[in-house]
mmCIF file of C-alpha atoms and ligand atoms in Angstrom:
data_model
loop_
_atom_site.group_PDB
_atom_site.id
_atom_site.type_symbol
_atom_site.label_atom_id
_atom_site.label_comp_id
_atom_site.label_asym_id
_atom_site.label_seq_id
_atom_site.Cartn_x
_atom_site.Cartn_y
_atom_site.Cartn_z
ATOM 1 C CA MET H 265 7.914 49.487 24.345
ATOM 2 C CA THR H 266 11.468 49.566 23.030
ATOM 3 C CA VAL H 267 13.732 46.614 23.775
ATOM 4 C CA LEU H 268 17.400 45.921 23.132
ATOM 5 C CA GLY H 269 17.969 42.265 22.248
ATOM 6 C CA ILE H 270 21.202 40.292 22.518
ATOM 7 C CA GLU H 271 21.912 36.937 20.862
ATOM 8 C CA THR H 272 25.055 34.886 21.568
ATOM 9 C CA SER H 273 23.931 31.259 21.769
ATOM 10 C CA CYS H 274 25.866 29.909 18.802
ATOM 11 C CA ASP H 275 28.212 31.442 16.230
ATOM 12 C CA GLU H 276 26.408 34.689 15.523
ATOM 13 C CA THR H 277 26.997 37.684 17.790
ATOM 14 C CA ALA H 278 23.982 39.931 17.413
ATOM 15 C CA ALA H 279 22.263 42.989 18.859
ATOM 16 C CA ALA H 280 19.007 44.636 17.792
ATOM 17 C CA VAL H 281 16.468 47.199 18.881
ATOM 18 C CA VAL H 282 12.801 46.377 18.350
ATOM 19 C CA ARG H 283 9.716 48.390 19.200
ATOM 20 C CA LEU H 284 6.371 46.832 20.131
ATOM 21 C CA GLU H 285 3.391 49.166 20.049
ATOM 22 C CA PRO H 286 -0.378 48.940 19.906
ATOM 23 C CA GLY H 287 -1.433 48.357 16.318
ATOM 24 C CA ASP H 288 -4.339 47.855 14.039
ATOM 25 C CA THR H 289 -3.465 44.204 13.398
ATOM 26 C CA ALA H 290 -4.999 40.794 14.056
ATOM 27 C CA ILE H 291 -2.982 40.642 17.284
ATOM 28 C CA GLY H 292 -3.554 44.222 18.415
ATOM 29 C CA ILE H 293 0.150 44.982 18.450
ATOM 30 C CA ARG H 294 2.745 45.636 15.834
ATOM 31 C CA GLY H 295 6.491 45.356 15.811
ATOM 32 C CA GLU H 296 9.145 47.445 14.178
ATOM 33 C CA ILE H 297 12.794 46.543 13.831
ATOM 34 C CA LEU H 298 14.742 49.738 14.502
ATOM 35 C CA SER H 299 18.125 48.073 14.045
ATOM 36 C CA ASN H 300 19.391 44.545 13.599
ATOM 37 C CA VAL H 301 23.142 43.955 13.488
ATOM 38 C CA VAL H 302 24.710 40.536 13.194
ATOM 39 C CA PHE H 303 28.377 39.613 13.258
ATOM 40 C CA SER H 304 28.844 36.161 11.824
ATOM 41 C CA GLN H 305 31.840 34.270 13.203
ATOM 42 C CA ILE H 306 31.927 32.035 10.128
ATOM 43 C CA ASP H 307 35.557 32.873 9.299
ATOM 44 C CA ASP H 308 36.682 31.960 12.830
ATOM 45 C CA HIS H 309 35.092 28.509 12.686
ATOM 46 C CA ALA H 310 35.425 27.640 8.987
ATOM 47 C CA PRO H 311 38.900 26.053 9.337
ATOM 48 C CA TYR H 312 37.365 23.520 11.765
ATOM 49 C CA GLY H 313 34.269 22.767 9.640
ATOM 50 C CA GLY H 314 31.986 23.488 12.593
ATOM 51 C CA VAL H 315 31.449 25.751 15.574
ATOM 52 C CA VAL H 316 34.187 25.537 18.238
ATOM 53 C CA PRO H 317 32.474 26.553 21.521
ATOM 54 C CA GLU H 318 35.553 28.096 23.136
ATOM 55 C CA ILE H 319 36.348 30.191 20.059
ATOM 56 C CA ALA H 320 32.683 31.246 19.847
ATOM 57 C CA ALA H 321 32.546 32.411 23.474
ATOM 58 C CA ARG H 322 35.741 34.460 23.104
ATOM 59 C CA ALA H 323 34.544 36.015 19.846
ATOM 60 C CA HIS H 324 31.247 37.023 21.506
ATOM 61 C CA ILE H 325 33.225 38.820 24.235
ATOM 62 C CA GLU H 326 35.302 40.613 21.625
ATOM 63 C CA HIS H 327 32.425 41.832 19.451
ATOM 64 C CA LEU H 328 29.335 42.217 21.612
ATOM 65 C CA ASP H 329 30.040 45.683 23.079
ATOM 66 C CA GLY H 330 30.633 47.202 19.653
ATOM 67 C CA LEU H 331 27.535 45.563 18.200
ATOM 68 C CA ILE H 332 25.330 46.894 20.992
ATOM 69 C CA GLU H 333 26.697 50.386 20.406
ATOM 70 C CA ARG H 334 25.991 50.026 16.684
ATOM 71 C CA ALA H 335 22.468 48.689 17.265
ATOM 72 C CA LEU H 336 21.663 51.724 19.417
ATOM 73 C CA SER H 337 23.210 54.229 17.049
ATOM 74 C CA GLU H 338 21.553 52.713 13.956
ATOM 75 C CA ALA H 339 18.235 52.918 15.821
ATOM 76 C CA GLY H 340 19.049 56.547 16.612
ATOM 77 C CA LEU H 341 18.460 55.859 20.308
ATOM 78 C CA GLY H 342 20.307 56.215 23.593
ATOM 79 C CA TRP H 343 20.107 54.142 26.762
ATOM 80 C CA ASP H 344 17.329 56.327 28.136
ATOM 81 C CA ASP H 345 15.050 55.386 25.248
ATOM 82 C CA LEU H 346 15.015 51.700 26.199
ATOM 83 C CA ASP H 347 12.267 50.011 28.220
ATOM 84 C CA GLY H 348 13.968 46.656 28.642
ATOM 85 C CA ILE H 349 16.948 44.411 27.871
ATOM 86 C CA ALA H 350 16.389 40.936 26.456
ATOM 87 C CA ALA H 351 19.102 38.326 26.022
ATOM 88 C CA THR H 352 19.130 34.705 24.988
ATOM 89 C CA SER H 353 19.517 32.754 28.210
ATOM 90 C CA GLY H 354 19.417 29.335 26.556
ATOM 91 C CA PRO H 355 19.434 26.808 25.026
ATOM 92 C CA GLY H 356 22.802 26.919 23.306
ATOM 93 C CA LEU H 357 26.552 26.767 23.775
ATOM 94 C CA ILE H 358 26.820 27.707 27.406
ATOM 95 C CA GLY H 359 29.961 29.864 27.142
ATOM 96 C CA GLY H 360 28.293 32.092 24.578
ATOM 97 C CA VAL H 361 24.987 32.229 26.445
ATOM 98 C CA ILE H 362 26.837 33.370 29.572
ATOM 99 C CA VAL H 363 28.569 36.198 27.675
ATOM 100 C CA GLY H 364 25.284 37.592 26.315
ATOM 101 C CA LEU H 365 23.227 37.129 29.450
ATOM 102 C CA MET H 366 25.854 38.632 31.767
ATOM 103 C CA THR H 367 26.241 41.623 29.449
ATOM 104 C CA ALA H 368 22.476 42.111 29.575
ATOM 105 C CA LYS H 369 22.474 41.817 33.364
ATOM 106 C CA GLY H 370 25.206 44.431 33.593
ATOM 107 C CA ILE H 371 23.237 46.854 31.429
ATOM 108 C CA ALA H 372 19.989 46.138 33.283
ATOM 109 C CA ALA H 373 21.655 46.725 36.655
ATOM 110 C CA ALA H 374 23.495 49.863 35.548
ATOM 111 C CA ARG H 375 20.487 51.459 33.842
ATOM 112 C CA GLY H 376 17.778 50.162 36.156
ATOM 113 C CA LEU H 377 16.022 48.447 33.260
ATOM 114 C CA PRO H 378 13.939 45.267 33.383
ATOM 115 C CA LEU H 379 15.720 42.118 32.177
ATOM 116 C CA ILE H 380 14.092 39.373 30.119
ATOM 117 C CA GLY H 381 15.924 36.069 29.693
ATOM 118 C CA VAL H 382 14.661 34.714 26.378
ATOM 119 C CA ASN H 383 14.508 31.129 25.158
ATOM 120 C CA HIS H 384 16.329 31.190 21.804
ATOM 121 C CA LEU H 385 13.756 28.808 20.330
ATOM 122 C CA GLU H 386 10.949 31.104 21.438
ATOM 123 C CA GLY H 387 12.734 33.873 19.541
ATOM 124 C CA HIS H 388 12.509 31.790 16.356
ATOM 125 C CA ALA H 389 8.932 30.768 17.194
ATOM 126 C CA LEU H 390 7.541 34.292 17.716
ATOM 127 C CA THR H 391 9.263 35.962 14.750
ATOM 128 C CA ALA H 392 6.185 35.336 12.598
ATOM 129 C CA ARG H 393 4.247 37.654 14.934
ATOM 130 C CA LEU H 394 6.822 40.409 14.469
ATOM 131 C CA THR H 395 6.824 40.092 10.681
ATOM 132 C CA ASP H 396 3.272 38.996 9.918
ATOM 133 C CA GLY H 397 1.258 39.764 13.052
ATOM 134 C CA LEU H 398 0.299 36.101 13.290
ATOM 135 C CA PRO H 399 -2.379 35.396 15.911
ATOM 136 C CA PHE H 400 -2.159 32.367 18.224
ATOM 137 C CA PRO H 401 -2.397 29.452 17.708
ATOM 138 C CA TYR H 402 -0.288 28.483 14.681
ATOM 139 C CA LEU H 403 1.780 25.530 13.603
ATOM 140 C CA LEU H 404 5.530 25.985 13.460
ATOM 141 C CA LEU H 405 8.311 23.967 11.889
ATOM 142 C CA LEU H 406 11.541 24.990 13.581
ATOM 143 C CA VAL H 407 14.515 23.752 11.623
ATOM 144 C CA SER H 408 17.991 24.934 12.577
ATOM 145 C CA GLY H 409 21.489 23.698 13.253
ATOM 146 C CA GLY H 410 20.464 22.654 16.734
ATOM 147 C CA HIS H 411 16.791 21.698 16.440
ATOM 148 C CA SER H 412 14.143 20.102 14.261
ATOM 149 C CA GLN H 413 10.728 20.399 15.836
ATOM 150 C CA LEU H 414 7.066 20.734 14.977
ATOM 151 C CA LEU H 415 5.204 22.830 17.517
ATOM 152 C CA VAL H 416 1.817 24.351 18.059
ATOM 153 C CA VAL H 417 2.541 27.894 19.206
ATOM 154 C CA GLU H 418 -0.360 28.421 21.600
ATOM 155 C CA ASP H 419 0.694 31.586 23.387
ATOM 156 C CA VAL H 420 3.775 33.448 24.548
ATOM 157 C CA GLY H 421 5.571 30.877 26.688
ATOM 158 C CA LYS H 422 3.144 28.103 25.755
ATOM 159 C CA TYR H 423 4.139 25.493 23.210
ATOM 160 C CA ARG H 424 2.912 22.020 22.387
ATOM 161 C CA ARG H 425 5.587 19.907 20.771
ATOM 162 C CA LEU H 426 4.161 17.484 18.204
ATOM 163 C CA GLY H 427 7.476 16.103 17.020
ATOM 164 C CA THR H 428 11.229 16.440 17.343
ATOM 165 C CA THR H 429 14.365 14.853 15.996
ATOM 166 C CA ILE H 430 15.320 11.655 17.753
ATOM 167 C CA ASP H 431 18.983 12.050 16.772
ATOM 168 C CA ASP H 432 20.461 14.848 14.619
ATOM 169 C CA ALA H 433 19.055 18.238 13.658
ATOM 170 C CA VAL H 434 18.424 18.841 9.981
ATOM 171 C CA GLY H 435 20.822 21.800 9.788
ATOM 172 C CA GLU H 436 23.472 19.593 11.332
ATOM 173 C CA ALA H 437 22.930 17.085 8.508
ATOM 174 C CA PHE H 438 23.363 19.870 5.921
ATOM 175 C CA ASP H 439 26.566 20.968 7.647
ATOM 176 C CA LYS H 440 27.906 17.408 7.820
ATOM 177 C CA VAL H 441 27.167 16.661 4.164
ATOM 178 C CA ALA H 442 28.924 19.873 3.151
ATOM 179 C CA LYS H 443 31.916 19.050 5.326
ATOM 180 C CA LEU H 444 32.203 15.535 3.857
ATOM 181 C CA MET H 445 32.260 17.008 0.345
ATOM 182 C CA GLY H 446 34.566 19.851 1.360
ATOM 183 C CA ILE H 447 32.242 22.501 -0.058
ATOM 184 C CA GLY H 448 32.319 24.973 2.791
ATOM 185 C CA TYR H 449 30.863 25.974 6.099
ATOM 186 C CA PRO H 450 28.085 26.591 7.050
ATOM 187 C CA GLY H 451 26.818 23.772 4.938
ATOM 188 C CA GLY H 452 23.209 24.709 4.259
ATOM 189 C CA PRO H 453 23.728 27.500 1.742
ATOM 190 C CA ALA H 454 26.583 25.588 0.041
ATOM 191 C CA VAL H 455 24.510 22.406 -0.350
ATOM 192 C CA GLU H 456 21.513 24.370 -1.599
ATOM 193 C CA LYS H 457 23.612 26.132 -4.232
ATOM 194 C CA LEU H 458 25.220 22.908 -5.453
ATOM 195 C CA ALA H 459 21.896 21.049 -5.441
ATOM 196 C CA ARG H 460 20.507 23.480 -8.018
ATOM 197 C CA LYS H 461 22.691 21.962 -10.746
ATOM 198 C CA GLY H 462 22.478 18.356 -9.555
ATOM 199 C CA ASP H 463 20.336 15.344 -10.439
ATOM 200 C CA ALA H 464 18.110 14.601 -7.447
ATOM 201 C CA ALA H 465 17.157 11.197 -8.848
ATOM 202 C CA ARG H 466 20.694 9.811 -9.084
ATOM 203 C CA PHE H 467 21.012 8.604 -5.492
ATOM 204 C CA ALA H 468 18.144 6.903 -3.669
ATOM 205 C CA PHE H 469 19.028 8.072 -0.171
ATOM 206 C CA PRO H 470 16.868 6.836 2.730
ATOM 207 C CA ARG H 471 13.902 8.920 3.954
ATOM 208 C CA PRO H 472 14.043 8.126 7.690
ATOM 209 C CA LEU H 473 10.627 7.655 9.373
ATOM 210 C CA LEU H 474 8.762 8.431 6.134
ATOM 211 C CA ASN H 475 5.169 7.206 6.282
ATOM 212 C CA ARG H 476 5.595 6.198 9.911
ATOM 213 C CA PRO H 477 3.087 7.485 12.470
ATOM 214 C CA GLY H 478 3.872 10.606 14.502
ATOM 215 C CA CYS H 479 5.842 13.688 13.554
ATOM 216 C CA ASP H 480 9.314 12.860 14.816
ATOM 217 C CA PHE H 481 12.385 13.265 12.637
ATOM 218 C CA SER H 482 15.562 11.270 12.234
ATOM 219 C CA PHE H 483 18.524 12.348 10.144
ATOM 220 C CA SER H 484 21.456 10.231 11.296
ATOM 221 C CA GLY H 485 20.724 7.347 8.882
ATOM 222 C CA LEU H 486 20.488 9.764 5.965
ATOM 223 C CA LYS H 487 23.770 11.353 7.002
ATOM 224 C CA THR H 488 25.457 7.932 7.124
ATOM 225 C CA ALA H 489 24.071 6.957 3.710
ATOM 226 C CA VAL H 490 25.446 10.176 2.209
ATOM 227 C CA ARG H 491 28.830 9.558 3.822
ATOM 228 C CA GLN H 492 28.964 6.043 2.363
ATOM 229 C CA ALA H 493 28.042 7.348 -1.092
ATOM 230 C CA ILE H 494 30.787 9.970 -0.900
ATOM 231 C CA GLU H 495 33.381 7.446 0.264
ATOM 232 C CA ALA H 496 32.596 5.184 -2.690
ATOM 233 C CA PHE H 497 33.995 7.789 -5.110
ATOM 234 C CA ASP H 498 37.666 8.442 -5.719
ATOM 235 C CA PRO H 499 37.898 11.014 -7.089
ATOM 236 C CA LEU H 500 34.606 12.744 -6.330
ATOM 237 C CA THR H 501 33.810 14.932 -9.358
ATOM 238 C CA GLU H 502 31.904 18.213 -9.344
ATOM 239 C CA LYS H 503 29.012 16.386 -11.013
ATOM 240 C CA ASP H 504 29.020 13.702 -8.287
ATOM 241 C CA LYS H 505 28.955 16.399 -5.612
ATOM 242 C CA ALA H 506 26.073 18.242 -7.220
ATOM 243 C CA ASP H 507 24.084 15.028 -7.650
ATOM 244 C CA ILE H 508 24.728 14.032 -4.024
ATOM 245 C CA ALA H 509 23.663 17.485 -2.799
ATOM 246 C CA ALA H 510 20.481 17.387 -4.898
ATOM 247 C CA SER H 511 19.635 13.820 -3.862
ATOM 248 C CA PHE H 512 20.258 14.615 -0.191
ATOM 249 C CA GLN H 513 18.133 17.765 -0.310
ATOM 250 C CA ALA H 514 15.326 15.846 -2.033
ATOM 251 C CA ALA H 515 15.373 13.274 0.778
ATOM 252 C CA VAL H 516 15.185 16.078 3.375
ATOM 253 C CA ALA H 517 12.317 17.704 1.475
ATOM 254 C CA ASP H 518 10.370 14.434 1.391
ATOM 255 C CA VAL H 519 10.857 13.914 5.125
ATOM 256 C CA LEU H 520 9.972 17.475 6.147
ATOM 257 C CA SER H 521 6.903 17.449 3.933
ATOM 258 C CA ASP H 522 5.705 14.068 5.233
ATOM 259 C CA ARG H 523 6.186 15.050 8.895
ATOM 260 C CA ALA H 524 4.570 18.436 8.370
ATOM 261 C CA GLU H 525 1.568 16.792 6.733
ATOM 262 C CA ILE H 526 1.024 14.575 9.768
ATOM 263 C CA ALA H 527 1.523 17.551 12.093
ATOM 264 C CA MET H 528 -1.125 19.536 10.217
ATOM 265 C CA ALA H 529 -3.569 16.644 10.542
ATOM 266 C CA GLN H 530 -2.861 16.525 14.295
ATOM 267 C CA ALA H 531 -2.908 20.290 14.706
ATOM 268 C CA ASP H 532 -6.342 20.447 13.093
ATOM 269 C CA LEU H 533 -7.633 19.158 16.426
ATOM 270 C CA VAL H 534 -6.284 22.145 18.363
ATOM 271 C CA ILE H 535 -6.117 24.887 15.733
ATOM 272 C CA PRO H 536 -9.575 26.126 14.773
ATOM 273 C CA GLU H 537 -10.483 26.714 11.150
ATOM 274 C CA GLY H 538 -9.585 30.194 10.073
ATOM 275 C CA TYR H 539 -6.398 29.996 12.157
ATOM 276 C CA ARG H 540 -4.715 27.328 10.082
ATOM 277 C CA ARG H 541 -1.354 28.845 9.438
ATOM 278 C CA PHE H 542 1.952 27.034 9.072
ATOM 279 C CA ALA H 543 5.149 28.999 9.703
ATOM 280 C CA VAL H 544 8.683 27.800 9.085
ATOM 281 C CA ALA H 545 11.561 29.275 11.085
ATOM 282 C CA GLY H 546 15.241 28.620 11.841
ATOM 283 C CA GLY H 547 18.293 28.692 9.578
ATOM 284 C CA VAL H 548 17.175 25.804 7.362
ATOM 285 C CA ALA H 549 13.983 27.745 6.577
ATOM 286 C CA ALA H 550 16.237 29.938 4.416
ATOM 287 C CA ASN H 551 16.390 27.076 1.882
ATOM 288 C CA MET H 552 14.298 28.019 -1.155
ATOM 289 C CA ALA H 553 13.777 24.475 -2.437
ATOM 290 C CA LEU H 554 12.503 23.353 0.973
ATOM 291 C CA ARG H 555 10.285 26.437 1.280
ATOM 292 C CA GLU H 556 8.693 25.736 -2.073
ATOM 293 C CA ARG H 557 8.028 22.141 -1.165
ATOM 294 C CA LEU H 558 6.521 23.039 2.220
ATOM 295 C CA LEU H 559 4.369 25.714 0.636
ATOM 296 C CA GLY H 560 2.816 23.007 -1.550
ATOM 297 C CA THR H 561 2.314 20.734 1.450
ATOM 298 C CA ALA H 562 0.683 23.502 3.472
ATOM 299 C CA HIS H 563 -1.725 24.459 0.709
ATOM 300 C CA ALA H 564 -2.643 20.814 0.076
ATOM 301 C CA CYS H 565 -3.562 20.548 3.784
ATOM 302 C CA GLY H 566 -5.599 23.758 3.807
ATOM 303 C CA TYR H 567 -2.985 25.819 5.630
ATOM 304 C CA GLU H 568 -1.684 29.264 4.815
ATOM 305 C CA PHE H 569 2.109 29.224 4.511
ATOM 306 C CA VAL H 570 4.126 31.864 6.342
ATOM 307 C CA THR H 571 7.785 32.401 5.549
ATOM 308 C CA LEU H 572 10.147 34.879 7.108
ATOM 309 C CA PRO H 573 12.676 37.145 5.429
ATOM 310 C CA LEU H 574 15.974 35.282 5.094
ATOM 311 C CA ARG H 575 17.864 37.424 7.613
ATOM 312 C CA LEU H 576 15.201 36.639 10.215
ATOM 313 C CA CYS H 577 15.403 32.887 9.541
ATOM 314 C CA THR H 578 19.017 32.545 10.637
ATOM 315 C CA ASP H 579 20.091 33.603 14.114
ATOM 316 C CA ASN H 580 19.604 37.282 14.888
ATOM 317 C CA ALA H 581 18.840 39.514 17.861
ATOM 318 C CA ALA H 582 15.651 41.098 16.515
ATOM 319 C CA MET H 583 13.830 37.857 17.311
ATOM 320 C CA ILE H 584 15.223 37.949 20.851
ATOM 321 C CA ALA H 585 14.246 41.602 21.336
ATOM 322 C CA TRP H 586 10.740 40.854 20.018
ATOM 323 C CA ALA H 587 10.221 37.799 22.258
ATOM 324 C CA GLY H 588 11.508 39.907 25.161
ATOM 325 C CA ALA H 589 9.079 42.697 24.278
ATOM 326 C CA GLU H 590 6.163 40.246 24.150
ATOM 327 C CA HIS H 591 7.032 39.053 27.664
ATOM 328 C CA LEU H 592 7.612 42.591 28.912
ATOM 329 C CA ALA H 593 4.227 43.665 27.543
ATOM 330 C CA ARG H 594 2.724 40.999 29.803
ATOM 331 C CA GLY H 595 4.724 42.147 32.799
ATOM 332 C CA GLU H 596 6.922 39.057 32.672
ATOM 333 C CA THR H 597 10.504 39.897 33.547
ATOM 334 C CA ASP H 598 13.394 38.078 35.181
ATOM 335 C CA ALA H 599 15.409 38.775 38.291
ATOM 336 C CA LEU H 600 19.103 39.494 37.916
ATOM 337 C CA ASP H 601 19.942 36.006 39.168
ATOM 338 C CA VAL H 602 18.261 34.258 36.228
ATOM 339 C CA ALA H 603 20.556 31.385 35.203
ATOM 340 C CA PRO H 604 21.929 30.600 31.742
ATOM 341 C CA ARG H 605 20.689 27.227 30.500
ATOM 342 C CA ALA H 606 22.381 24.868 28.019
ATOM 343 C CA ARG H 607 19.140 22.916 27.756
ATOM 344 C CA TRP H 608 15.687 24.525 27.757
ATOM 345 C CA PRO H 609 12.876 22.707 25.954
ATOM 346 C CA LEU H 610 9.985 24.876 24.764
ATOM 347 C CA ASP H 611 7.442 22.261 25.819
ATOM 348 C CA PRO H 612 8.412 20.986 29.281
ATOM 349 C CA ASP H 613 5.724 18.292 29.077
ATOM 350 C CA ALA H 614 7.084 16.687 25.921
ATOM 351 C CA ALA H 615 8.816 13.359 26.385
ATOM 352 C CA PRO H 616 12.606 13.576 26.147
ATOM 353 C CA ALA H 617 14.092 12.104 22.968
ATOM 354 C CA ARG H 618 17.147 10.447 24.425
ATOM 355 C CA GLY H 619 19.172 10.174 21.219
ATOM 356 C CA ALA H 620 18.738 13.883 20.583
ATOM 357 C CA GLY H 621 19.848 15.138 24.012
ATOM 358 C CA VAL H 622 19.664 18.926 24.206
ATOM 359 C CA LYS H 623 18.263 19.085 20.660
ATOM 360 C CA ALA H 624 14.867 17.659 21.642
HETATM 361 O O1 LIG R 41 18.924 29.087 13.183
HETATM 362 P P1 LIG R 41 20.369 29.028 12.842
HETATM 363 O O2 LIG R 41 21.011 30.260 12.241
HETATM 364 O O3 LIG R 41 21.237 28.652 14.079
HETATM 365 C C1 LIG R 41 20.809 27.690 15.016
HETATM 366 O O4 LIG R 41 20.048 28.060 15.936
HETATM 367 O O5 LIG R 41 21.223 26.514 14.805
HETATM 368 O O6 LIG R 41 20.576 27.795 11.852
HETATM 369 C C2 LIG R 41 21.836 27.465 11.320
HETATM 370 C C3 LIG R 41 21.669 26.235 10.463
HETATM 371 C C4 LIG R 41 22.999 25.672 9.945
HETATM 372 O O7 LIG R 41 23.012 24.276 10.151
HETATM 373 C C5 LIG R 41 22.974 26.011 8.467
HETATM 374 O O8 LIG R 41 23.692 25.099 7.667
HETATM 375 C C6 LIG R 41 21.485 25.970 8.179
HETATM 376 O O9 LIG R 41 20.876 26.547 9.305
HETATM 377 N N1 LIG R 41 21.141 26.720 6.971
HETATM 378 C C7 LIG R 41 20.627 26.164 5.864
HETATM 379 C C8 LIG R 41 20.522 27.201 4.905
HETATM 380 N N2 LIG R 41 20.972 28.359 5.479
HETATM 381 C C9 LIG R 41 21.347 28.035 6.740
HETATM 382 N N3 LIG R 41 20.258 24.905 5.596
HETATM 383 C C10 LIG R 41 19.768 24.643 4.368
HETATM 384 N N4 LIG R 41 19.668 25.563 3.393
HETATM 385 C C11 LIG R 41 20.025 26.852 3.608
HETATM 386 N N5 LIG R 41 19.928 27.768 2.642
HETATM 387 ZN ZN1 LIG R 42 18.668 29.513 15.991
#
């Protein structure tokens, strides 16, 4: 089963071809990435210190056709070799989602191919099956610019949310801290780099919700504390910046580790022994310091730790093609009138977190 995937929900325009075939793995199938091309719009948005939705949507229109052509040619395939077209149909910046989904609909209609509208979060959630053949169920920490969630991945299309942010996403906090210090956009990689030479003990930033019951996250108080620390300096030296970055990242690490520990204790009830695996996905999962910390937490709780290659942590279309292929393999496809969605929670039964809006 060979699927073309399209991703346009934020500031990466991406196309990929992925093949799902029967395999001698724990899940009976194996995936192969035949091509995976990503155009990052970073330069378009950098002057604004964040993603501008209108600019993003226009850039997707400009680049998507060429990227799809490249994805096919790098895979050495033509249209006739495809079995389906998958595109992110939410959640995300609606202008961008519309561009990708409508392109996919056009291709599906023109070529008579099945269409699969993929939940972007499901793309992140199922990547560990593409890379590591992870069987259901497993625990997932999804940390990106738009989401911070702990989920039990029970099946394709079936997720149990254990916790979510009640205000900001963790990637958003990284981006904000970087913007306040003027160290570049996107913030995550810049903060991580600076933190390496900083003193994490210099600033005692708050650890929101630490040691509190449940697995929810909160990052707005931490963000405010960092802003106040930055504003107290004039001038802000390179050493101050590095120490702030390190202290901020240490606070995030403490919070993620604490919440993950509680989630593992809760997940023990639904994840049988032998299946205890903890995967981390989303852009923030590219952070090496956080990975190391979460690896320790997982092992201390008796969980195997699963990380993804860096280019599959941040937004890409291979994850969309794979999630589409998993649905297609089950005969689950969408009609051509499937609607783009700005909001699309993975667990429809989870209580809404009002302060987080579409991020919950
Ligand atoms: O998953 P992603 O590419 O897009 C969304 O779906 O949001 O995640 C992007 C987020 C950004 O906030 C970015 O700053 C963050 O992931 N990020 C990082 C790192 N690399 C990317 N955060 C911390 N450390 C990193 N190395
Ligand atoms: Zn994402």
